[in-house]
Coordinates of N, CA and C in Angstrom, one line a residue:
M1 N 340.3 -164.4 174.8 CA 339.4 -163.7 174.1 C 338.7 -164.6 173.6
N2 N 337.3 -163.8 173.8 CA 336.2 -164.7 172.9 C 336.0 -164.4 171.6
P3 N 336.3 -164.9 170.3 CA 336.2 -164.0 168.8 C 334.9 -163.8 169.1
T4 N 334.2 -164.5 169.3 CA 332.7 -164.0 169.0 C 331.9 -162.7 169.5
T5 N 332.9 -162.3 170.5 CA 332.1 -161.2 171.5 C 332.5 -159.6 170.7
P6 N 333.3 -159.7 169.5 CA 333.3 -158.1 169.1 C 332.4 -158.5 167.8
E7 N 331.6 -160.1 167.3 CA 330.4 -159.8 166.6 C 329.5 -159.2 167.2
A8 N 329.4 -160.1 168.4 CA 328.3 -159.6 169.0 C 328.2 -158.2 169.9
V9 N 328.8 -157.7 169.5 CA 329.1 -156.4 170.1 C 328.9 -155.9 168.5
A10 N 329.6 -156.0 167.7 CA 329.0 -155.0 166.4 C 327.4 -155.4 166.8
D11 N 326.9 -156.5 166.6 CA 326.0 -156.8 166.1 C 324.3 -156.2 167.0
G12 N 325.6 -155.9 168.2 CA 324.6 -155.0 169.5 C 324.7 -153.9 169.0
E13 N 325.9 -153.2 168.4 CA 325.7 -151.9 167.6 C 324.7 -151.7 166.8
K14 N 324.6 -152.3 165.9 CA 323.8 -152.8 164.7 C 322.3 -152.7 165.1
T15 N 322.0 -153.1 166.0 CA 320.6 -153.2 167.0 C 320.2 -151.5 167.4
T16 N 321.1 -151.4 167.9 CA 321.0 -150.1 168.6 C 320.9 -148.8 167.5
D17 N 321.6 -148.9 166.6 CA 321.6 -148.1 165.2 C 320.2 -148.2 164.9
E18 N 319.7 -149.0 164.4 CA 318.4 -149.8 164.0 C 317.6 -149.2 165.1
T19 N 317.4 -149.5 165.7 CA 316.4 -148.8 166.7 C 316.8 -147.5 167.0
T20 N 317.6 -146.8 167.1 CA 317.5 -145.0 167.3 C 317.1 -144.7 165.6
E21 N 317.6 -144.8 164.6 CA 317.0 -145.0 163.1 C 315.6 -145.3 163.0
T22 N 315.3 -145.8 163.6 CA 312.9 -146.2 163.7 C 312.4 -145.2 164.2
T23 N 313.4 -145.0 166.1 CA 312.9 -144.5 166.6 C 312.9 -142.6 166.0
E24 N 313.8 -142.3 165.5 CA 313.9 -140.8 165.1 C 312.8 -140.7 163.8
T25 N 313.0 -141.4 162.5 CA 311.9 -141.9 161.6 C 310.6 -141.4 162.5
T26 N 310.3 -142.5 163.2 CA 308.4 -142.3 164.3 C 309.0 -141.2 164.4
E27 N 309.6 -140.4 165.2 CA 309.3 -138.8 165.8 C 309.3 -138.1 164.9
S28 N 309.9 -137.7 163.2 CA 309.7 -137.3 162.0 C 308.7 -137.4 161.7
T29 N 307.7 -138.4 161.8 CA 306.7 -138.6 161.0 C 305.3 -138.2 162.0
D30 N 305.8 -138.4 163.5 CA 305.1 -137.8 164.0 C 304.7 -136.0 164.6
R31 N 306.3 -135.2 164.1 CA 306.0 -134.0 164.1 C 305.3 -133.7 162.5
A32 N 305.5 -134.2 161.8 CA 304.9 -134.3 160.4 C 303.3 -134.1 160.2
V33 N 303.1 -135.3 161.1 CA 301.8 -135.2 161.5 C 301.2 -133.6 161.9
A34 N 301.9 -133.6 163.1 CA 301.6 -132.3 164.1 C 301.8 -131.3 163.0
K35 N 301.8 -130.8 162.1 CA 302.1 -130.1 161.8 C 301.2 -129.8 160.5
N36 N 300.4 -130.7 160.0 CA 300.1 -131.1 158.6 C 298.9 -132.4 159.0
P37 N 297.9 -131.8 160.2 CA 297.3 -132.8 160.4 C 296.1 -132.9 159.1
E38 N 295.7 -134.2 159.2 CA 295.1 -135.0 158.1 C 293.8 -134.1 157.7
P39 N 293.4 -134.0 156.7 CA 291.8 -132.8 156.7 C 290.7 -133.7 157.5
R40 N 289.2 -133.5 157.7 CA 288.7 -134.4 158.8 C 287.4 -134.8 157.4
D41 N 286.8 -135.3 158.2 CA 285.5 -135.7 157.1 C 284.5 -134.8 156.5
Q42 N 284.1 -134.8 155.6 CA 282.7 -133.8 154.7 C 281.7 -133.3 156.2
D43 N 281.8 -134.9 157.3 CA 280.6 -134.9 158.0 C 280.5 -133.6 158.9
E44 N 282.3 -133.4 158.8 CA 282.6 -133.2 160.2 C 282.8 -131.4 160.0
T45 N 282.9 -131.0 158.9 CA 283.7 -129.6 158.6 C 282.3 -128.9 157.6
G46 N 281.8 -130.1 157.3 CA 280.9 -129.1 156.3 C 281.2 -128.9 155.0
P47 N 280.4 -128.7 153.8 CA 280.6 -128.6 152.6 C 281.7 -126.8 152.3
V48 N 282.4 -127.3 151.9 CA 283.6 -125.9 151.5 C 283.2 -125.4 150.7
D49 N 282.1 -125.2 149.6 CA 281.9 -124.5 148.8 C 280.8 -124.1 149.0
E50 N 280.2 -124.6 149.8 CA 278.8 -123.9 150.3 C 278.3 -122.7 150.5
P51 N 279.1 -121.1 150.8 CA 279.0 -120.2 150.6 C 279.1 -119.5 149.2
E52 N 280.1 -119.9 148.5 CA 279.9 -119.8 147.0 C 278.5 -119.8 146.1
A53 N 278.1 -120.8 146.4 CA 277.0 -121.1 145.7 C 276.0 -121.0 146.2
V54 N 276.0 -119.9 147.5 CA 274.4 -118.8 148.4 C 275.0 -117.8 147.5
E55 N 276.6 -117.2 147.2 CA 276.8 -115.9 146.4 C 276.4 -115.9 145.3
E56 N 276.7 -116.9 144.2 CA 276.6 -117.3 143.0 C 274.5 -117.0 143.1
T57 N 273.7 -117.9 143.4 CA 272.9 -117.6 143.4 C 272.0 -116.3 144.6
E58 N 272.6 -115.9 145.5 CA 272.2 -113.7 145.1 C 272.6 -113.0 143.9
D59 N 273.5 -113.4 143.5 CA 274.0 -112.6 142.4 C 272.7 -112.7 141.0
D60 N 272.8 -114.1 140.9 CA 271.5 -114.1 139.9 C 270.4 -113.8 140.1
T61 N 269.7 -113.6 141.4 CA 269.0 -113.3 141.8 C 268.6 -111.7 141.8
D62 N 270.0 -111.0 141.8 CA 269.9 -109.6 141.7 C 269.9 -109.3 140.1
A63 N 270.6 -110.0 139.2 CA 270.4 -110.0 138.2 C 268.7 -110.1 136.9
D64 N 268.6 -111.1 137.7 CA 267.2 -111.0 137.0 C 266.2 -109.7 137.7
E65 N 266.2 -109.5 138.8 CA 265.6 -108.2 139.6 C 266.1 -107.2 138.7
A66 N 267.2 -106.8 138.2 CA 267.7 -105.9 137.7 C 266.6 -106.2 135.8
T67 N 267.3 -107.2 135.2 CA 266.4 -107.7 133.7 C 265.0 -107.4 133.5
S68 N 264.4 -107.5 135.1 CA 262.7 -107.7 135.0 C 262.5 -106.1 135.4
G69 N 263.2 -105.6 136.3 CA 263.2 -103.6 136.0 C 262.9 -102.9 134.9
R70 N 264.2 -104.0 134.4 CA 264.4 -102.7 133.1 C 263.5 -102.8 132.0
L71 N 263.3 -104.3 131.7 CA 261.7 -104.3 130.7 C 260.1 -103.7 131.1
A72 N 260.6 -103.4 132.8 CA 259.3 -103.0 133.2 C 259.1 -101.9 132.4
A73 N 260.4 -101.1 133.1 CA 260.4 -99.7 132.1 C 260.2 -99.3 131.0
A74 N 260.6 -100.1 130.3 CA 260.7 -100.3 128.9 C 259.0 -100.4 128.8
S75 N 258.7 -101.7 129.0 CA 257.5 -101.8 128.5 C 256.4 -100.4 128.6
A76 N 256.9 -100.0 129.8 CA 255.7 -98.1 130.3 C 255.9 -97.6 129.5
A77 N 257.5 -97.2 129.1 CA 257.7 -96.5 128.0 C 257.2 -96.4 126.9
V78 N 256.8 -97.7 126.0 CA 255.9 -97.9 124.8 C 254.2 -97.9 125.1
V79 N 254.2 -98.4 126.2 CA 252.6 -97.9 127.2 C 252.3 -96.5 127.1
S80 N 253.1 -95.5 127.2 CA 252.9 -93.8 127.5 C 252.9 -93.6 126.1
A81 N 253.9 -93.8 125.4 CA 254.0 -92.8 124.1 C 252.4 -93.7 123.5
G82 N 252.2 -95.1 123.4 CA 250.6 -95.9 122.5 C 249.4 -94.7 123.1
L83 N 249.4 -95.0 124.6 CA 248.5 -93.9 124.7 C 248.6 -92.5 125.0
G84 N 248.9 -91.6 124.3 CA 249.2 -90.7 123.8 C 248.7 -90.6 122.6
V85 N 249.2 -91.6 121.7 CA 248.7 -91.2 120.1 C 247.2 -91.7 120.6
V86 N 246.6 -92.4 121.3 CA 245.1 -92.4 121.1 C 244.4 -91.6 121.8
G87 N 245.4 -90.7 122.9 CA 244.3 -89.7 123.9 C 244.6 -88.3 122.7
L88 N 245.7 -88.7 121.5 CA 245.2 -87.2 120.0 C 244.2 -87.6 119.2
T89 N 243.9 -88.4 118.5 CA 243.5 -89.3 117.6 C 242.4 -89.7 117.7
G90 N 242.1 -90.5 118.9 CA 240.9 -90.9 119.8 C 240.6 -92.4 119.7
A91 N 240.0 -93.1 119.8 CA 239.6 -94.2 120.6 C 237.7 -94.7 120.1
W92 N 237.8 -96.4 120.3 CA 236.6 -96.6 120.3 C 235.6 -96.2 121.2
T93 N 236.3 -95.7 122.8 CA 235.8 -95.8 123.4 C 234.7 -94.5 123.8
G94 N 235.5 -93.0 123.3 CA 235.1 -92.5 123.1 C 233.9 -92.1 121.9
R95 N 234.1 -92.7 120.7 CA 232.6 -92.9 119.7 C 231.5 -94.1 120.6
V96 N 232.1 -95.2 121.0 CA 230.7 -95.3 121.9 C 230.2 -94.4 123.0
A97 N 230.5 -93.6 123.8 CA 230.7 -92.3 124.5 C 229.7 -91.4 123.5
A98 N 230.0 -90.9 123.1 CA 229.3 -90.1 122.1 C 228.3 -90.6 121.1
E99 N 228.1 -92.0 120.6 CA 226.8 -92.5 120.5 C 226.4 -92.5 121.5
R100 N 226.2 -93.2 122.6 CA 225.4 -93.2 123.1 C 224.4 -91.8 123.9
E101 N 225.8 -90.5 124.4 CA 224.6 -89.3 124.2 C 223.9 -89.0 123.5
T102 N 224.2 -89.1 122.1 CA 223.4 -88.7 121.1 C 222.4 -89.4 121.3
L103 N 222.5 -90.8 121.6 CA 221.1 -91.6 121.5 C 220.0 -90.9 122.5
I104 N 220.5 -90.5 123.9 CA 220.2 -90.1 125.3 C 219.5 -88.7 124.6
G105 N 220.1 -87.8 123.9 CA 219.7 -86.7 123.4 C 218.5 -86.7 122.6
Q106 N 218.8 -87.8 121.5 CA 217.0 -87.7 120.9 C 216.0 -88.2 121.4
I107 N 216.4 -89.6 122.5 CA 215.1 -89.5 123.6 C 214.5 -88.8 124.2
K108 N 215.1 -87.8 124.7 CA 215.4 -86.2 125.8 C 214.3 -85.2 124.7
T109 N 214.8 -85.4 123.3 CA 214.1 -84.4 122.7 C 212.9 -84.8 121.5
S110 N 213.3 -86.2 121.8 CA 211.9 -87.1 121.0 C 210.3 -86.2 120.9
S111 N 210.1 -85.6 122.1 CA 208.6 -85.1 122.6 C 208.6 -83.9 122.3
G112 N 209.8 -83.3 121.7 CA 210.1 -81.7 121.4 C 210.8 -81.2 122.1
G113 N 211.0 -80.4 121.7 CA 212.4 -79.2 123.0 C 212.4 -78.6 121.7
S114 N 213.2 -77.2 121.9 CA 214.0 -76.1 121.0 C 215.2 -76.8 120.6
A115 N 215.4 -75.8 119.6 CA 216.4 -76.2 118.3 C 217.6 -75.8 119.3
A116 N 218.0 -75.1 120.6 CA 219.2 -74.9 121.4 C 218.9 -76.5 122.2
Q117 N 218.1 -76.3 122.8 CA 218.3 -77.8 123.6 C 218.5 -79.0 122.5
Q118 N 218.0 -79.0 121.5 CA 218.5 -80.2 120.7 C 219.9 -80.5 120.1
I119 N 220.1 -79.3 119.7 CA 222.1 -79.1 119.7 C 222.8 -79.7 121.3
N120 N 222.6 -78.7 122.2 CA 223.2 -79.7 123.5 C 223.4 -80.9 123.6
E121 N 221.6 -80.8 123.3 CA 221.7 -82.6 124.1 C 222.3 -83.4 122.8
I122 N 221.9 -83.1 121.6 CA 222.2 -84.1 120.5 C 223.6 -84.4 120.1
Y123 N 223.9 -83.2 120.0 CA 225.1 -82.8 119.9 C 226.3 -82.5 120.5
G124 N 226.3 -81.2 121.6 CA 227.0 -80.8 122.3 C 227.4 -82.1 123.9
D125 N 226.6 -82.6 124.2 CA 226.9 -83.8 125.3 C 227.8 -85.0 124.8
A126 N 227.4 -85.8 123.1 CA 228.1 -86.2 122.5 C 229.9 -85.9 122.4
W127 N 229.8 -84.2 121.9 CA 231.2 -83.4 121.7 C 231.6 -83.2 123.2
H128 N 231.2 -83.5 124.2 CA 232.0 -83.1 125.4 C 232.7 -84.9 125.5
S129 N 231.8 -86.0 125.9 CA 231.9 -87.1 125.8 C 233.5 -87.9 125.6
T130 N 233.3 -87.2 124.0 CA 234.8 -87.9 123.2 C 235.9 -86.8 123.8
A131 N 235.4 -85.7 124.1 CA 236.9 -84.4 124.4 C 237.1 -85.4 125.8
L132 N 236.5 -85.7 127.2 CA 236.7 -86.5 128.1 C 237.0 -87.7 128.1
V133 N 236.9 -88.2 127.3 CA 237.0 -89.7 126.9 C 238.9 -89.8 126.7
N134 N 239.1 -88.7 125.8 CA 240.6 -88.5 125.2 C 241.3 -87.7 125.7
G135 N 241.0 -87.3 127.1 CA 241.5 -86.4 127.8 C 241.9 -87.3 128.9
L136 N 240.7 -88.3 129.6 CA 241.5 -89.6 130.4 C 243.1 -90.1 129.7
F137 N 242.8 -90.7 128.0 CA 243.7 -91.4 128.1 C 245.4 -90.1 127.3
G138 N 245.0 -89.2 127.2 CA 246.4 -88.2 127.8 C 246.6 -88.3 128.6
L139 N 245.7 -88.1 130.2 CA 246.5 -88.3 131.8 C 247.2 -89.6 131.1
L140 N 246.7 -90.4 131.3 CA 247.2 -91.7 131.4 C 248.3 -92.0 130.7
A141 N 248.7 -91.5 129.6 CA 249.8 -91.2 128.8 C 250.8 -90.3 129.5
L142 N 250.3 -89.1 130.3 CA 251.5 -88.1 130.8 C 252.0 -89.1 131.9
L143 N 250.3 -89.5 133.1 CA 251.7 -90.5 134.3 C 252.0 -91.4 134.4
V144 N 251.9 -92.0 133.0 CA 253.0 -93.6 133.3 C 254.2 -93.0 132.6
G145 N 254.4 -92.1 131.2 CA 255.7 -91.3 131.1 C 256.5 -90.9 132.6
A146 N 255.9 -90.0 133.5 CA 256.4 -89.4 134.6 C 256.7 -90.6 135.4
Y147 N 256.3 -91.5 135.3 CA 256.6 -92.5 136.1 C 257.9 -93.4 136.0
V148 N 258.0 -93.5 134.3 CA 259.5 -94.0 133.7 C 260.5 -93.4 133.9
L149 N 260.4 -91.9 134.0 CA 261.5 -91.2 134.2 C 261.4 -90.8 135.4
V150 N 261.1 -90.4 136.3 CA 260.8 -90.5 138.2 C 261.3 -92.0 138.4
R151 N 260.8 -93.4 138.2 CA 261.0 -94.1 139.1 C 262.8 -94.8 139.3
P152 N 263.9 -94.5 138.7 CA 265.0 -94.9 139.2 C 265.4 -93.7 140.2
A153 N 264.5 -92.8 140.2 CA 265.5 -92.1 141.5 C 264.8 -92.7 143.0
F154 N 264.1 -93.5 142.8 CA 263.4 -94.1 144.0 C 264.2 -95.3 144.3
G155 N 264.1 -96.0 145.1 CA 264.6 -97.5 145.4 C 265.5 -98.0 145.3
A156 N 266.5 -98.9 145.1 CA 267.7 -99.2 145.3 C 268.5 -99.2 143.9
P157 N 269.8 -97.4 143.7 CA 270.3 -97.9 142.7 C 270.6 -98.8 141.9
A158 N 270.2 -99.0 140.6 CA 270.7 -100.1 139.5 C 272.1 -99.7 138.8
R159 N 272.4 -101.1 138.5 CA 273.9 -101.4 138.9 C 274.2 -100.7 137.1
Q160 N 273.2 -100.4 136.0 CA 273.8 -100.3 134.6 C 272.4 -98.7 135.2
P161 N 272.7 -97.7 134.7 CA 272.0 -96.8 134.1 C 270.9 -96.8 133.4
Q162 N 269.5 -96.2 132.9 CA 268.5 -97.0 132.3 C 269.1 -96.6 130.6
A163 N 267.9 -97.0 129.6 CA 268.4 -96.5 128.1 C 268.3 -95.6 128.0
G164 N 268.5 -94.9 127.2 CA 268.5 -94.2 126.7 C 267.2 -93.9 125.9
W165 N 266.5 -95.0 124.8 CA 265.6 -94.9 124.1 C 264.2 -95.0 124.6
V166 N 264.6 -95.8 126.1 CA 263.6 -95.6 126.9 C 263.1 -94.2 127.5
R167 N 264.4 -93.7 127.9 CA 263.8 -92.2 128.4 C 263.0 -91.1 127.2
A168 N 263.9 -91.5 126.2 CA 263.1 -90.8 125.0 C 261.8 -91.1 124.6
V169 N 261.4 -92.5 124.2 CA 259.9 -92.9 124.6 C 259.2 -92.6 125.6
A170 N 259.4 -92.5 126.4 CA 259.0 -91.6 128.0 C 258.6 -90.4 127.3
R171 N 259.3 -89.8 127.7 CA 259.2 -88.1 127.1 C 258.3 -88.2 125.9
G172 N 258.4 -88.3 124.7 CA 257.4 -88.6 124.2 C 256.2 -88.9 124.2
G173 N 255.7 -90.3 125.0 CA 254.5 -90.7 125.9 C 254.0 -88.5 126.4
I174 N 255.4 -88.3 127.2 CA 254.1 -86.9 128.0 C 254.1 -86.1 127.2
A175 N 255.0 -85.6 125.7 CA 254.8 -84.8 125.1 C 253.1 -85.1 124.5
L176 N 252.5 -86.1 124.2 CA 251.9 -86.4 123.5 C 250.9 -86.7 124.4
G177 N 250.5 -87.0 125.5 CA 249.7 -87.0 126.7 C 249.0 -85.1 127.8
T178 N 250.5 -84.6 127.0 CA 250.4 -83.3 127.7 C 249.6 -82.7 126.7
L179 N 249.7 -82.7 125.0 CA 249.0 -82.2 124.1 C 247.8 -82.9 124.1
G180 N 247.3 -83.9 123.9 CA 245.8 -84.6 124.1 C 245.8 -84.0 124.8
V181 N 246.1 -83.7 126.8 CA 245.2 -83.0 127.5 C 244.4 -81.7 127.4
L182 N 245.5 -81.1 127.0 CA 245.5 -79.4 126.2 C 244.0 -79.2 125.4
I183 N 244.3 -80.0 124.5 CA 243.2 -80.3 123.3 C 241.7 -80.8 123.5
S184 N 242.0 -81.6 124.5 CA 240.7 -82.3 125.1 C 239.7 -81.0 126.3
I185 N 240.8 -80.8 126.7 CA 240.1 -79.7 127.8 C 240.0 -78.8 126.8
A186 N 240.5 -78.1 125.8 CA 239.7 -77.0 124.9 C 238.8 -77.6 124.5
M187 N 238.0 -78.6 123.8 CA 236.9 -79.3 123.1 C 235.8 -79.1 124.5
Y188 N 235.9 -79.9 125.4 CA 235.1 -79.6 126.7 C 234.7 -78.1 126.8
F189 N 235.5 -77.7 127.1 CA 234.8 -76.3 126.7 C 234.6 -75.2 125.8
D190 N 234.6 -76.1 124.8 CA 234.1 -75.2 123.5 C 234.9 -74.1 123.5
L191 N 236.4 -74.3 123.4 CA 237.0 -73.4 123.2 C 237.6 -73.3 121.7
I192 N 238.0 -74.3 121.5 CA 238.6 -74.4 119.8 C 237.3 -74.0 118.7
V193 N 236.4 -75.1 118.7 CA 235.4 -75.1 117.8 C 233.5 -74.6 119.0
A194 N 233.2 -73.8 118.9 CA 232.0 -73.2 119.2 C 230.8 -74.8 119.1
L195 N 230.4 -74.3 119.9 CA 228.6 -75.3 119.4 C 228.1 -74.7 118.4
P196 N 227.3 -75.4 117.6 CA 226.6 -73.9 116.8 C 225.2 -73.2 117.4
T197 N 224.7 -72.7 117.0 CA 223.6 -71.9 117.6 C 222.0 -71.9 115.8
A198 N 221.2 -71.9 116.8 CA 220.4 -71.9 116.9 C 219.4 -70.6 116.2
G199 N 218.8 -70.6 114.4 CA 219.4 -69.1 113.9 C 217.8 -68.6 114.3
G200 N 217.8 -67.6 114.4 CA 216.9 -66.7 114.4 C 215.7 -66.6 115.4

């Protein structure tokens, strides 16, 4: 009996066992790769974070538009209140219009005219021009204030309600504008103070 045969057989068994273990290791590696494939390159799949970046940009745009809308409403409310005050107290444009009508009346009556005509041309027309200009400022205040209050009802609904002080200022502008229009109408038609009359 060859003494080297058992060793050879043992070596053959070892070789067979090592081959089997290598084969099993390779198969298990293949299964792991099949279950968990390697991620593709960024060029093949495209950027992963691109949709999130687009969403953030849209959110920023919406926030900017909402902020601009609130600032515009606040500015319009302040403008409405300012126009209402001007409609009540008068403006330099009203004085310029009155002085122009006075000058025209003096030119018309320079060659002569009755006392009633002079009163109407020099004083009455200037008075009516001032009332007309003040009434226009009051009407603008009324329209701008109404726009501020009505604007949220149209278009896309805002995420945040309109600030309380904006509505309060707009209502104040509407009140002042309405009062200015009423006073101007009464002045224009001589309901508050009538034109003086010539004696005798």
